XYZ file of C-alpha atoms in Angstrom:
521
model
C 0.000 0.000 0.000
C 0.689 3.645 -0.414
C 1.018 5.176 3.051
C 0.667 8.882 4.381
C 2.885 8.993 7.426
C 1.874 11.189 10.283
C 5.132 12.744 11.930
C 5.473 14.444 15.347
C 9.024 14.478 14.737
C 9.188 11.403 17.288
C 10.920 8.641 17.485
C 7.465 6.811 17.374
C 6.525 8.249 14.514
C 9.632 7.226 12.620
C 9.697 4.149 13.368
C 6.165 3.563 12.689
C 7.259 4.268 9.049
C 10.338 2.517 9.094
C 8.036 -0.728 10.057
C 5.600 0.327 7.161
C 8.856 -0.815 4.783
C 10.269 -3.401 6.236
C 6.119 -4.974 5.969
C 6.283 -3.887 2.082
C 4.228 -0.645 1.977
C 5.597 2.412 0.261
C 5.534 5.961 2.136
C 4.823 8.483 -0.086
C 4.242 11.576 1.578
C 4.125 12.980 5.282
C 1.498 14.678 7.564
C 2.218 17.036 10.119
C 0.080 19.437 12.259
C 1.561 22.375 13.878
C 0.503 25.237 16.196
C -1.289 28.217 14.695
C 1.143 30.386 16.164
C 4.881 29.863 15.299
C 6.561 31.498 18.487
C 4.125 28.644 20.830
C 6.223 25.585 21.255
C 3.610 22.931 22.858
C -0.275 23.126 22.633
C -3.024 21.470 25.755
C -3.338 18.694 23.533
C -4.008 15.187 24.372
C -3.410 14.155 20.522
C -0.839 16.061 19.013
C 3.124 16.597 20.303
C 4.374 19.689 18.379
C 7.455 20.618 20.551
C 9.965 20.493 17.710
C 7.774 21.476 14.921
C 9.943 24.346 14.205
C 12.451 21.553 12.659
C 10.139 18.907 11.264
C 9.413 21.162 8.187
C 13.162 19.758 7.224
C 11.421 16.376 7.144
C 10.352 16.328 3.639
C 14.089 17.158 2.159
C 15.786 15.105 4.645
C 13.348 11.933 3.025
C 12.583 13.053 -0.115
C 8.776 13.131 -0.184
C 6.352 15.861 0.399
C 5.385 16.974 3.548
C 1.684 18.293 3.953
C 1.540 20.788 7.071
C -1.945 22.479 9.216
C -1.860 24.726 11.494
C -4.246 23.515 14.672
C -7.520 25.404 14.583
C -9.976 23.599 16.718
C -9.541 22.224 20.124
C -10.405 19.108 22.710
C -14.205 19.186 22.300
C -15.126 15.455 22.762
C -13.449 14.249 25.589
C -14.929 10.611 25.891
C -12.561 8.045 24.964
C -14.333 6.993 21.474
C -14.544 9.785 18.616
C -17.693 10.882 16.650
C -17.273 13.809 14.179
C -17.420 17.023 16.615
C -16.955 20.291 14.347
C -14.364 22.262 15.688
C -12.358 19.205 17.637
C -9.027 19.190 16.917
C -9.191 15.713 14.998
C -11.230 17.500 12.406
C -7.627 19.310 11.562
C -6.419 15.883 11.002
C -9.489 15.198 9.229
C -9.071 18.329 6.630
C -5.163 17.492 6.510
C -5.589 13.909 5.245
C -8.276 14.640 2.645
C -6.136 16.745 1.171
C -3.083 14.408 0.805
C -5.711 11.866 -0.775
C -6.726 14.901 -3.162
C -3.084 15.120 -4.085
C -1.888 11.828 -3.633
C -5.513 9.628 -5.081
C -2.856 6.769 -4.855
C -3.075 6.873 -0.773
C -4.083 4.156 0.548
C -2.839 3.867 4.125
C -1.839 6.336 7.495
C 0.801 5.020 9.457
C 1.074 6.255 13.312
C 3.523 6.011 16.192
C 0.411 5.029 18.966
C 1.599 2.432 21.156
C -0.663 2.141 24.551
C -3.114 5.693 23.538
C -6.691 4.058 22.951
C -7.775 8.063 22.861
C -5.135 8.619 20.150
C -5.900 5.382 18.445
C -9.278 5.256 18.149
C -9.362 9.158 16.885
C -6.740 7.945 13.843
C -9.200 5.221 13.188
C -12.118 7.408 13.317
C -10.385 9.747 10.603
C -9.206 7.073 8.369
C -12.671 5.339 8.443
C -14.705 8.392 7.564
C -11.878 8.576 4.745
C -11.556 5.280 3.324
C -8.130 4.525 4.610
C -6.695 1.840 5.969
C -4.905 2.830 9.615
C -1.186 1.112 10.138
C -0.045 1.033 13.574
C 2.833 -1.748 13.435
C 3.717 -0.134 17.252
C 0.539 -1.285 18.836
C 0.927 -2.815 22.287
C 4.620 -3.731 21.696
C 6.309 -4.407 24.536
C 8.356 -0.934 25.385
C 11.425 -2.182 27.068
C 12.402 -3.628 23.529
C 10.577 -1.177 21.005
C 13.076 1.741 22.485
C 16.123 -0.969 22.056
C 15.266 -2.280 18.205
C 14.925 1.970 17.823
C 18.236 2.587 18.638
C 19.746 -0.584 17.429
C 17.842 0.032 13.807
C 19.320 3.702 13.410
C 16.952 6.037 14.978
C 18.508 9.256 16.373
C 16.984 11.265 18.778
C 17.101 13.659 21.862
C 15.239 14.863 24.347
C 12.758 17.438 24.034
C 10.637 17.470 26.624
C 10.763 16.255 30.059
C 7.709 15.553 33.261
C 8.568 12.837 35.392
C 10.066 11.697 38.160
C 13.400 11.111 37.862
C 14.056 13.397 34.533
C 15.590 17.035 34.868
C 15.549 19.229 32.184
C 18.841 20.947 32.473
C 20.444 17.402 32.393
C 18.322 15.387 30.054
C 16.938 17.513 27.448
C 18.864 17.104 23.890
C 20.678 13.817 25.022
C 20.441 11.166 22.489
C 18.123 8.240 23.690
C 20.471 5.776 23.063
C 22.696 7.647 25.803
C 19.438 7.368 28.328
C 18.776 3.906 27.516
C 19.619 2.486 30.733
C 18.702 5.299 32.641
C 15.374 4.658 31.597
C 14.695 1.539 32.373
C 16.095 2.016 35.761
C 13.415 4.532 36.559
C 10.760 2.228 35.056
C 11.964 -0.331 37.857
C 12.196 2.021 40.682
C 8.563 4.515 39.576
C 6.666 2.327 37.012
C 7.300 4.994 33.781
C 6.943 4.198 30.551
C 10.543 3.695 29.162
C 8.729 4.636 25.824
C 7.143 7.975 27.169
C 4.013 6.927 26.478
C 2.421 8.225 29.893
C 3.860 11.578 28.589
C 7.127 11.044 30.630
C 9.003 12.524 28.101
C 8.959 13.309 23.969
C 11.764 13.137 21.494
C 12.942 14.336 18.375
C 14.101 12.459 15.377
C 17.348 14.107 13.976
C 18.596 11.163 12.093
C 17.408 7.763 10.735
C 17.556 5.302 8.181
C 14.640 7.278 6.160
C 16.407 10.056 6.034
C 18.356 9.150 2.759
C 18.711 12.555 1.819
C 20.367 14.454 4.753
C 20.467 14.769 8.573
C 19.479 17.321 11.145
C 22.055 19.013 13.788
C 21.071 21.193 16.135
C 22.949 24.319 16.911
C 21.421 26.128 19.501
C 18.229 25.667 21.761
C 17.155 26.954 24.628
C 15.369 25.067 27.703
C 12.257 26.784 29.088
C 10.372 25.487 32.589
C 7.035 25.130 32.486
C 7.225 23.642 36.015
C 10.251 23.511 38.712
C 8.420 21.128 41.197
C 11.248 19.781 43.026
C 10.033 15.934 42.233
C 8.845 16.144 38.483
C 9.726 19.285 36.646
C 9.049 19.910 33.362
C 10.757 21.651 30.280
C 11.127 21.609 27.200
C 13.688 22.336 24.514
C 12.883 25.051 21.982
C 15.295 25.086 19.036
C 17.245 28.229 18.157
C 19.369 27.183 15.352
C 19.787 24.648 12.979
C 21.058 22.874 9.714
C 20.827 19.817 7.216
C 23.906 17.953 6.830
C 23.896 16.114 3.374
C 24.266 12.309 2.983
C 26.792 11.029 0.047
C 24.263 10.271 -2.654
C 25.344 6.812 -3.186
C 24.277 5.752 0.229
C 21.496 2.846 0.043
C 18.854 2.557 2.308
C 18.736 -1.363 2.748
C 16.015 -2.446 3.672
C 14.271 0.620 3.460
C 14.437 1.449 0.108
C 11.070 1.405 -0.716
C 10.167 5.358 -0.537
C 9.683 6.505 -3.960
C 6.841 6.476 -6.418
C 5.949 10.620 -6.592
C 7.492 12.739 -9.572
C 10.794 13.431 -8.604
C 9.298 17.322 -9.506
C 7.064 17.012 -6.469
C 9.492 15.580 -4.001
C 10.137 17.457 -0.770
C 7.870 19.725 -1.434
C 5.784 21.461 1.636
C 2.307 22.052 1.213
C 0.364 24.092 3.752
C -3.165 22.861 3.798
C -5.789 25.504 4.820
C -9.540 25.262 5.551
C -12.148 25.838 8.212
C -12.321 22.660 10.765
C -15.786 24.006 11.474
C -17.223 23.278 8.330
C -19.032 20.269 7.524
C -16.809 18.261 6.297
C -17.962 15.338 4.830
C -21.919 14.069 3.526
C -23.535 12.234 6.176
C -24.564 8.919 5.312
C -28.249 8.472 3.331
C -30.246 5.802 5.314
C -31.372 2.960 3.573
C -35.362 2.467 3.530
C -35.450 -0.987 2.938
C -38.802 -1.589 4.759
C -40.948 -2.503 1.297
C -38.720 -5.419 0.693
C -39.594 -6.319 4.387
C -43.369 -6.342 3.642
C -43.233 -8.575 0.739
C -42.173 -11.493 2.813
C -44.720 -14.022 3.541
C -44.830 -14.466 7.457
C -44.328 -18.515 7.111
C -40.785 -17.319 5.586
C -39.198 -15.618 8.468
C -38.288 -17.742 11.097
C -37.285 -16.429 15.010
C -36.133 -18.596 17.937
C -35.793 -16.616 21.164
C -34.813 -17.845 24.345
C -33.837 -16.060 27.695
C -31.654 -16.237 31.002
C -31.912 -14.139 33.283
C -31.315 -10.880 31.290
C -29.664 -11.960 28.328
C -30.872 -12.488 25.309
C -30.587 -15.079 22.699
C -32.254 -14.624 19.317
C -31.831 -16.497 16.146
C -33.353 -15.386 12.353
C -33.393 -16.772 9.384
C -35.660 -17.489 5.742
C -37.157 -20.740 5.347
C -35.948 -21.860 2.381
C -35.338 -18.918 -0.706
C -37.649 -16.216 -0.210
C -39.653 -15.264 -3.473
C -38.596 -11.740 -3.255
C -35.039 -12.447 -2.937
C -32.313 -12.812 -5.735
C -29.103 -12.319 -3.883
C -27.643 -13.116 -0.586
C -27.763 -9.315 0.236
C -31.822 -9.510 0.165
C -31.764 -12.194 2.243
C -29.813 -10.420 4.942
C -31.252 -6.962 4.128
C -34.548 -8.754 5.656
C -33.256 -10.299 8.631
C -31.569 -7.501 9.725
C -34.619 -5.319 9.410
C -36.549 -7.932 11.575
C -34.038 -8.211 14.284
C -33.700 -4.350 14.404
C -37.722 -4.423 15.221
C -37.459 -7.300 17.231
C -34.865 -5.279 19.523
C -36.903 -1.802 19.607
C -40.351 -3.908 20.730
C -38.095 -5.203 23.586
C -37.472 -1.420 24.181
C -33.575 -2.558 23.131
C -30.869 -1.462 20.470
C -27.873 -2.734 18.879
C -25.416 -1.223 21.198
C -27.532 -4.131 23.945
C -25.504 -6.712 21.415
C -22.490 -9.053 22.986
C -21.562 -11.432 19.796
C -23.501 -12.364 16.534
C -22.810 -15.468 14.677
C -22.978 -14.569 10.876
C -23.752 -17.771 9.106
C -23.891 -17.432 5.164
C -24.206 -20.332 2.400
C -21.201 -19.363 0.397
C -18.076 -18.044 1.671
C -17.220 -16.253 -1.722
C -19.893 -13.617 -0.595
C -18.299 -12.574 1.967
C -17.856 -9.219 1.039
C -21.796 -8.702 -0.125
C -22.630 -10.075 3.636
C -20.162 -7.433 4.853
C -21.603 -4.638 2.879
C -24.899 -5.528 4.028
C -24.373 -5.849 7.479
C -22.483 -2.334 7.503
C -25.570 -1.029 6.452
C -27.141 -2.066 9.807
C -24.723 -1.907 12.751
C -22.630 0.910 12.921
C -20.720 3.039 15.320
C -23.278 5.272 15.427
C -25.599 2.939 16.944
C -23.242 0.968 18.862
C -22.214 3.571 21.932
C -20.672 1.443 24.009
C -18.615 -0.293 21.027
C -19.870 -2.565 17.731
C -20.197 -6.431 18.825
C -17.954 -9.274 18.403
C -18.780 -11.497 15.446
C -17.785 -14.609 13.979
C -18.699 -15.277 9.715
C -18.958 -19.009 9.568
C -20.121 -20.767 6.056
C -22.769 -23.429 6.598
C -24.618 -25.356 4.188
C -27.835 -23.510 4.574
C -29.607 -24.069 1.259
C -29.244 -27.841 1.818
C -31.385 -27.396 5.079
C -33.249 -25.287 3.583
C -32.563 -22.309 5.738
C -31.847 -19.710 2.964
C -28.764 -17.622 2.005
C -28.298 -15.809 5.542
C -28.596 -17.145 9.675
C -27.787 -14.393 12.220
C -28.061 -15.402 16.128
C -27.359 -12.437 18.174
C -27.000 -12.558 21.700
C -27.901 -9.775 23.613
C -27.974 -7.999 27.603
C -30.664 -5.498 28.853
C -28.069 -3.679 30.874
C -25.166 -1.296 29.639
C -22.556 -2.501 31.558
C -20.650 -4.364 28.554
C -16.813 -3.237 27.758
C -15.492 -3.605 24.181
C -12.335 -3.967 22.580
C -12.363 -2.182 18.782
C -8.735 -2.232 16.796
C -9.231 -1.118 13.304
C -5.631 -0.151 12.951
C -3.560 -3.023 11.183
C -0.455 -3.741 14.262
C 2.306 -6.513 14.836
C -0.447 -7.193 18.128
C -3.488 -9.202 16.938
C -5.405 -8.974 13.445
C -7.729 -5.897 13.118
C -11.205 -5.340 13.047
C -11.572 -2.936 10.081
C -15.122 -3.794 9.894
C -18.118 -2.909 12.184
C -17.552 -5.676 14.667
C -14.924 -5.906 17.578
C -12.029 -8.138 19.062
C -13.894 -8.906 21.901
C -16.595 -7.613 24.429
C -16.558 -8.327 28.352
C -20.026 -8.474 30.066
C -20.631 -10.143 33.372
C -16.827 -11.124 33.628
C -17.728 -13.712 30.410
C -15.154 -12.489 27.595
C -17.124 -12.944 24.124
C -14.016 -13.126 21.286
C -14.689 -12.805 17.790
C -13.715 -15.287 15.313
C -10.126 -15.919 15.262
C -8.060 -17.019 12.085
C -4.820 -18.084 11.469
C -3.844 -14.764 10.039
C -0.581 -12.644 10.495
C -1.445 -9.302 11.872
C 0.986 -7.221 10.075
C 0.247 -8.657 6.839
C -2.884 -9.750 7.536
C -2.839 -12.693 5.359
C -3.270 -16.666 6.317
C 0.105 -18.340 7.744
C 1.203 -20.753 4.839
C 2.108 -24.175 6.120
C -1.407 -26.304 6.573
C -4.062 -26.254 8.936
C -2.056 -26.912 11.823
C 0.248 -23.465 11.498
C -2.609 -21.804 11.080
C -4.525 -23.073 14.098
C -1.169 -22.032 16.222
C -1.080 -18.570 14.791
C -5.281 -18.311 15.998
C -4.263 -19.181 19.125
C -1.642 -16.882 19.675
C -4.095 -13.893 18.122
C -6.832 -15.076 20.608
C -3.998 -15.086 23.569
C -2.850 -11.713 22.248
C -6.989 -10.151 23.191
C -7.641 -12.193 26.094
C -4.573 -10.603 27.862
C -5.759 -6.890 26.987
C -8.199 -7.881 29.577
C -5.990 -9.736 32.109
C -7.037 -13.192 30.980
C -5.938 -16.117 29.156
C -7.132 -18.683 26.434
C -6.015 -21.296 29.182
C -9.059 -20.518 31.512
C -11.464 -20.238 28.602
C -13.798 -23.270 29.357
C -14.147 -24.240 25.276
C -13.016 -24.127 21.885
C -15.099 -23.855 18.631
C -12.851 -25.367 16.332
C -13.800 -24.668 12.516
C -11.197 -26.603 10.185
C -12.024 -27.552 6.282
C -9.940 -31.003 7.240
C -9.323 -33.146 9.811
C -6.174 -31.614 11.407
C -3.531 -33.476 13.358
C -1.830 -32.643 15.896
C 1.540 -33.920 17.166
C 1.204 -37.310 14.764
C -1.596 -38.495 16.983
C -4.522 -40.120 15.006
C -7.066 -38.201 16.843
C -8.565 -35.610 14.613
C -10.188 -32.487 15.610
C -13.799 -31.604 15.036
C -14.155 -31.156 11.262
C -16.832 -28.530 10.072
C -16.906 -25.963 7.192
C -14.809 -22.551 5.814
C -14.527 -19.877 8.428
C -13.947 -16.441 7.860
């Protein structure tokens, strides 16, 4: 894919791209946002670091790709932890920047970001690259920090202090030292206060001066000044504000190894800077037209439709389907189109909504529709409706039309309380495989973890592990361990498996095969 990279001028950031090549993708251009005012060094922002900015404008020569630059207009509006478009938010600057780098760039096809433990800086990147069509990279995702800042500094990437605000960090002696010459430091205050060796609890923020994407030139700093925001005698903070300045050029001939892969833009376009204007208070995309499907819903014959409810305590569960191929259907997208509307009636006479969902099973007669059940089913269960978080899911093909229980079977089970928790990564990581649809890793309700569907499939690449069932099965299992611990559990005390192989697997050499049923998805 063609990726847009957002830079802070952070070592996360970097990185982030430097992880984009090594998994194959191409960067093509950079995004940066920046204070309105030039002389203001850091903003009261929980999404944006822009100490540094001053220097980060150097970015695009240093790497030889545009750079697309906003100033910050709006502010922290929405403070809840998911995102729904707020006019005048500060992720509608984000929102205005990337639409413009697709209008440039059409070829865009993926944002890569630094986030590593921020679900409010996460889920806001998402948010923006869903109402945009783009795919969100986050190869950092719940790495383990102790390691990310090592394979940074092993792999090339240069950077000092620029901001300090923790224990243990003074800035008259730590800011502009080089990580790499903090390396141990850090870790020894993460053993004796808990910090994040990463910064990620704002401990501290960097800036990149060197690294192996900069195959054009380097950064030195001259001259920089250190202003206190704070001289509490336990945890001041500072920060470094740059005076001075230059690019130091690279001999031409030097290769980038195994990060070679930044090109593709007219060499006449190349580290250019574009400063991308607009109101974030406008509207700024067309709300979605809702669907009136119900005429298609009145043409079914009631004998068709088919519900099986049952109940304990308060939850909820409900199965639909069409007996047999409905007269008014032709596609697989009918059939759903009619269940859905049906359970979304079924759930407002209970005086219930979608967001009341846990998990639905998604059973379909042919696995090479996938993506017409998918369609579909966005059409129905949204963020929008979902507060609390879309539900889990799992997309299983049966052989429905042999049973004559039509093209589609949903069972959805569902709780009359609000008191579910949901875990939603859309952003495609080294952690687990993402979500980019309208359903979620897992939900928690009651202390009962609900996990999607897990396949064998390799989160950064997202595609199936090669080498038979059995590699496969290992590589679910790992993705399902990978959830369960994001809410302090295990797969170990899960009390079954669902196993869903398309042949009898062996395990081990032992002649005992698992349960064979059909494709999963």
């Amino acid at each position: 894919m063609k990726v847009v990279g957002l830079v802070s001028g952070g070592k996360d950031s970097c990185y982030a791209m430097m992880k984009c090549i090594e998994y194959g993708h191409e960067v093509v251009a950079l995004a940066n946002l920046l204070p309105a005012d030039d002389s203001v060094d850091e903003l009261d922002s929980y999404m944006y670091q822009t100490v540094g900015h001053q220097i980060v404008v150097s970015y695009a020569k240093c790497i030889g790709v545009p750079l697309f630059r906003r100033r910050i207009q709006g502010s922290t509006r929405q403070h809840k932890l998911s995102y729904t478009m707020t006019p005048g938010d500060e992720v509608e600057d984000l929102f205005i920047l990337l639409n413009e780098v697709k209008r440039q760039i059409p070829s865009v096809t993926a944002v890569s970001s630094g986030a590593i433990a921020s679900d409010y800086q996460r889920l806001r990147v998402e948010s923006v690259c869903s109402r945009l069509g783009l795919i969100s990279l986050a190869y950092l995702w719940k790495q383990d920090q102790s390691l990310l800042l090592q394979e940074m500094i092993r792999k090339g990437i240069v950077a000092i202090i620029v901001k300090v605000a923790a224990i243990g960090l003074d800035p008259r002696k730590h800011l502009g030292k080089e990580i790499k010459h903090l390396e141990s430091y850090l870790h020894k205050l993460k053993e004796l206060y808990g910090i994040n060796v990463c910064g990620e609890g704002g401990e501290y923020e960097t800036l990149t001066l060197d690294c192996p994407l900069f195959k054009n030139a380097q950064l030195v700093l001259d001259e920089f000044d250190i202003l206190l925001h704070s001289s509490d005698s336990i945890a001041p903070v500072g920060i470094l504000h740059p005076l001075a300045f230059h690019l130091e050029n690279k001999i031409q001939t030097e290769s980038l190894s195994e990060y070679d892969g930044i090109n593709g833009i007219c060499l006449e376009k190349m580290d250019t800077v574009h400063e991308v204007l607009g109101d974030c208070v406008q509207q700024s995309e067309m709300e979605r037209q809702p669907n009136d499907q119900s005429a298609s819903l009145v043409e079914v014959e009631d004998d068709k439709l088919h519900i099986s409810r049952t109940r304990k305590d308060n939850i909820f569960s409900i199965s639909f389907w069409l007996q047999g191929p409905c007269k008014t259907s032709t596609d697989l997208s009918d059939d759903l189109t009619i269940v859905l509307m049906k359970i979304e009636l079924q759930l407002k006479e209970l005086g219930l909504s979608w967001e009341n969902v846990l998990y639905i099973h998604l059973y379909i007669a042919d696995m090479n529709e996938f993506a017409v059940a998918n369609e579909t089913y966005i059409k129905f269960i949204t963020q929008e409706k979902c507060r609390f978080g879309v539900p889990s899911r799992s997309t299983i093909e049966l052989p429905l039309l042999q049973v004559g229980l039509g093209k589609g079977y949903i069972e959805i089970l569902l709780a009359n309380d609000e008191s579910k928790r949901v875990l939603h990564v859309q952003s495609i990581s080294c952690w687990a495989p993402s979500c980019i649809g309208p359903y979620s890793q897992a939900t928690l309700h009651k202390e009962i973890l609900y996990m999607a569907g897990q396949l064998g499939l390799d989160p950064p690449t997202m595609l199936l592990r090669s080498g038979g069932t059995a590699v496969e099965l290992e590589q679910a299992l790992q993705n399902s361990e990978a959830i369960a611990k994001c809410f302090q559990c295990s797969i170990s005390t899960l009390p079954f498996f669902l196993l869903f192989t398309v042949q009898h697997l062996f395990l081990h050499q032992k002649e005992t095969p698992f349960r064979t049923s059909w494709t999963y998805s």
